[in-house]
């Protein structure tokens, strides 16, 4: 209590007990008062010096503590560098062809060891210092508080003792000027108002306001007009017709399942056995032909010219050729389009009245079946290593375009969109947080409704075909994602090498990473190019020359697939297609491998070579494009020729 | 000079206002308590949202932070010899068990040999500063058995939780006081 | 996955199989080993809520008794020191009445925040006590007031006009803090609490520095925070004039010594006004009328300013901030701005949806900021008005609004002195005059 210090014996009249310091101090005699003042001021000076020094030291320690990471101390990193150098020296010595003298070896090992010991010692020391500092900071905080209390008491006492005696007596009322005081107060308020207005004004014009992207407030999806009858050349197309024909990559819905119909399994290209017709391909391309009724369409490009071709499906006679565009230089660059992808990798799609084609140049063009251009779009040229290759998909008079062209997920260049096939108008567009991929979208008719499913890196996601709204998404794919997903019985199957192959439920909503995986495997046979084919009971995963059949419900049991057949001499690039109960897989040499869905394919030796037990038919030329099946015939696009396999 | 009648009037006014203010203050407060009869809440980190940025160590008003590492050794730990939470991340060809490879800046992880290639790891919470280095290592390369939690025996329960405001992944939110911890019992959210 | 595979290959064959599966399996020990159970750390006892509330009621009751009944400065000082130690240093300043304003505002707001009863108690009890006993909470219980009170050694008188002008700030701060909390943007009062860092003996360096400067100021300008910043004090300043009992200067036996006025470090003692009526009644009336008319104009002007400032203020919100960063990164694909946006992109959330959300928030901020502007206008208008109203006082009185019930005036008053010691007032005054050299 500061008051205590001035309860002096000299002050006879000073009231005892609750003696007000203000009154009491006035009675302390001059010299005694000065002595006490000196004492208090001295204590205050010492205390303030103590507090100041301590505060400075503490602040320094605090800043050091915030800034320094004991593990990244310069002392340690320096030793670390030396250790690295010593390790390298030891390794070089060990790798050298001639063994150096034993003494030299010993010296190098010893040097490394001593460096390590030095590091450990420094590490221990630094950690010790760190904890020491922590302890000091806690202790110092309390010391500072104690110092502050002493300072408070001594200063208060000093101030009290130095206090001038108060002026006494009533106020001179004539000097009170209430009007003037009121005027002053009003001006102060005005000043305050100006300050407040200025502050708010400054906030208004401060440049820190982050601009937000403009977004339309009305997000309702544009009403979709169901145009079954379009302009002049259209004819009624039923879903049944679309399903029977081959309207896009891997057929109707894009899942690699053809309408069940008996097809030939026996042909021979070189001898012409069961080859209905054969036509040279004008410009190369790895896209598959599409067929609607009596016409076949496909694209070709040499990098400079991009063309769409129409053939008579029954005779192979070319009907028309449409030049879509021409450039001086190959687009994309020759360097980035590798031979495997080519300049026309994307398969076309048709709604029966119009055919749509897309090229790695970002050009999307719609033609009527006579080759007249209906509409055209230009998208960004994909910023990726092989050029855009995702095939088109048609569903319910809408063209679905998977544009996974972002280099990173940050730019969100990737999206999936639906265009009205008649007009090219965008019906919906949904951004996709994925980077570049080469997969194609599929349609899944799930028990809970139709979904458009598109796989990407890292997400696979399902979209509502009507609104484009994302239904679910699963994150888990990496690398160069080229295979497209498979679908059967409410489950989507997707896999790519370096990630997992898994079965995902389609009846959940939102981010389904934690909930939707039915089974999952990360074995070495996951596909790199070839799409997944799923049937009711089995899932086929193809990589290189290896075909693996897995149980669709459970995946590999004890890491064992149903069967696994690896013919190392062959390579598959085309996707497998299921027709009825037969799976057709075309290898890069143009040999079709055929087996029943429930048949176990194994290896046999023929003439000292491994061959699979599947049935085979030879085309006679290399073939990368996925085969097309329509009207009981098989259409194959070889490197040089287009073939139709069937009987008259 | 105000007369007595004036004083009475002013007193009456003051009394009226006082009663009004009293009723308003208690009424509003009562209504708010009644409205929020939902449980009282405390701050907590959702380990499944945490990205181990390390800001918990530096942004808590307490030093060391009230955020501590927790370890689910019971269900998730692999008892690895080469623990990615204990040793610094694999770096080229250098990976050994010497002191220079340890990651924790404050020696808060205690390692004990159990059997064969297996070690037990225990977090000394008094030392832990919540820097998340070990959590990051274990989450990216390991079994994800380490995770951060706000230790409610230390948290002062600031209104404006400073680490919550600075969390880049918005992983810190208020949870009911009856369940003040979100313990990680599986690798994915159950 | 890739990384894990690589790692396992590098780490040697034993681990490869397990790592491919995604994790390292739990070992089976043959030596006796008990797997440690995952136990949640303990939680602070809920009893603290009751203890704190009880301490609050006790401190304020004892304070009211000491100030109004015992009229003892020494008792108040002891209580202040105890409050500082308990609410400040021991409880580390958390749950405090000043901050509780924000919790109340937030629980009214649209964020679905539930108000804990202890916070409600800390908000309401001081208000109720003030309505009965004046600002005894400020003078005896509040730890922020206490830390300033104990360092007040050499009070300097702040001129009336400055006091009036700066006195507007707490009301504006109150408005800002309430709007910010209502919108769920920030707890400004807590963020800019200058003294809580001292209570916790740690804190952000800039706030510790600011607190140190403010505390140094409090040595000369008594309770700087209470008078010119504290938003809870602003509320109490309005309520205290309605209180049933409050600090009074012995009106009957006042000897007109002026000691109380000089002894009050907070300028809360008003001297008597001259009896003579104002010479310029006409002018006074015009000013009064003008200030009443100016009120709506001020409200409108500041509301407009607030509306314009809204978009900038919305930058306080996390989502708005994030949306801005995301938009920037969308424009420039190579930009990397830290963990926030990285996490956002990783989550696969739609930037469009975020932008829509941010715009909604920005809209709410604009409205909130407009309300805040209107409040500032109203505060300025009201303050101008009250500056133009004159009150008549016949003796020395403690101003009901600004008096924080510190009981210092009792200590200087010779009448109180006489009451305590049983001596004659005139004798004491004469003695004081002698020692002061006044005749």
Short mmCIF file of N, CA, C and O in Angstrom, two decimals, chain A residues 37 205 230 269 463 484 490 533 549 601 644:
data_model
loop_
_atom_site.label_atom_id
_atom_site.label_comp_id
_atom_site.label_asym_id
_atom_site.label_seq_id
_atom_site.Cartn_x
_atom_site.Cartn_y
_atom_site.Cartn_z
N UNK A 37 10.74 11.11 -0.55
CA UNK A 37 10.60 11.22 -1.99
C UNK A 37 11.82 10.64 -2.69
O UNK A 37 11.70 9.89 -3.66
N UNK A 205 -12.26 4.23 -50.40
CA UNK A 205 -11.34 4.33 -51.53
C UNK A 205 -10.06 3.53 -51.33
O UNK A 205 -9.15 3.63 -52.13
N UNK A 230 -35.80 -31.04 -86.13
CA UNK A 230 -35.03 -29.82 -86.35
C UNK A 230 -35.26 -29.27 -87.74
O UNK A 230 -36.34 -29.44 -88.33
N UNK A 269 -8.01 -61.09 -93.23
CA UNK A 269 -7.75 -59.91 -94.06
C UNK A 269 -6.95 -60.21 -95.32
O UNK A 269 -7.40 -59.91 -96.43
N UNK A 463 -22.66 -36.42 -63.56
CA UNK A 463 -23.43 -35.19 -63.76
C UNK A 463 -24.85 -35.54 -64.19
O UNK A 463 -25.08 -36.54 -64.87
N UNK A 484 -11.23 -44.90 -70.28
CA UNK A 484 -12.55 -44.41 -69.90
C UNK A 484 -13.18 -45.41 -68.94
O UNK A 484 -12.84 -46.60 -68.96
N UNK A 490 -25.29 -50.58 -61.79
CA UNK A 490 -25.24 -49.58 -60.71
C UNK A 490 -23.85 -49.27 -60.21
O UNK A 490 -23.70 -48.48 -59.30
N UNK A 533 -13.89 -52.47 -69.46
CA UNK A 533 -15.15 -53.06 -69.90
C UNK A 533 -15.76 -53.80 -68.72
O UNK A 533 -15.11 -54.63 -68.09
N UNK A 549 -9.29 -60.64 -65.88
CA UNK A 549 -10.73 -60.66 -65.62
C UNK A 549 -10.95 -60.68 -64.11
O UNK A 549 -10.37 -61.50 -63.39
N UNK A 601 -9.62 -67.50 -70.13
CA UNK A 601 -8.56 -67.46 -71.16
C UNK A 601 -7.23 -67.71 -70.47
O UNK A 601 -6.93 -67.08 -69.45
N UNK A 644 -14.84 -53.53 -93.62
CA UNK A 644 -16.15 -53.93 -93.11
C UNK A 644 -16.18 -55.44 -93.14
O UNK A 644 -15.94 -56.06 -94.19
#
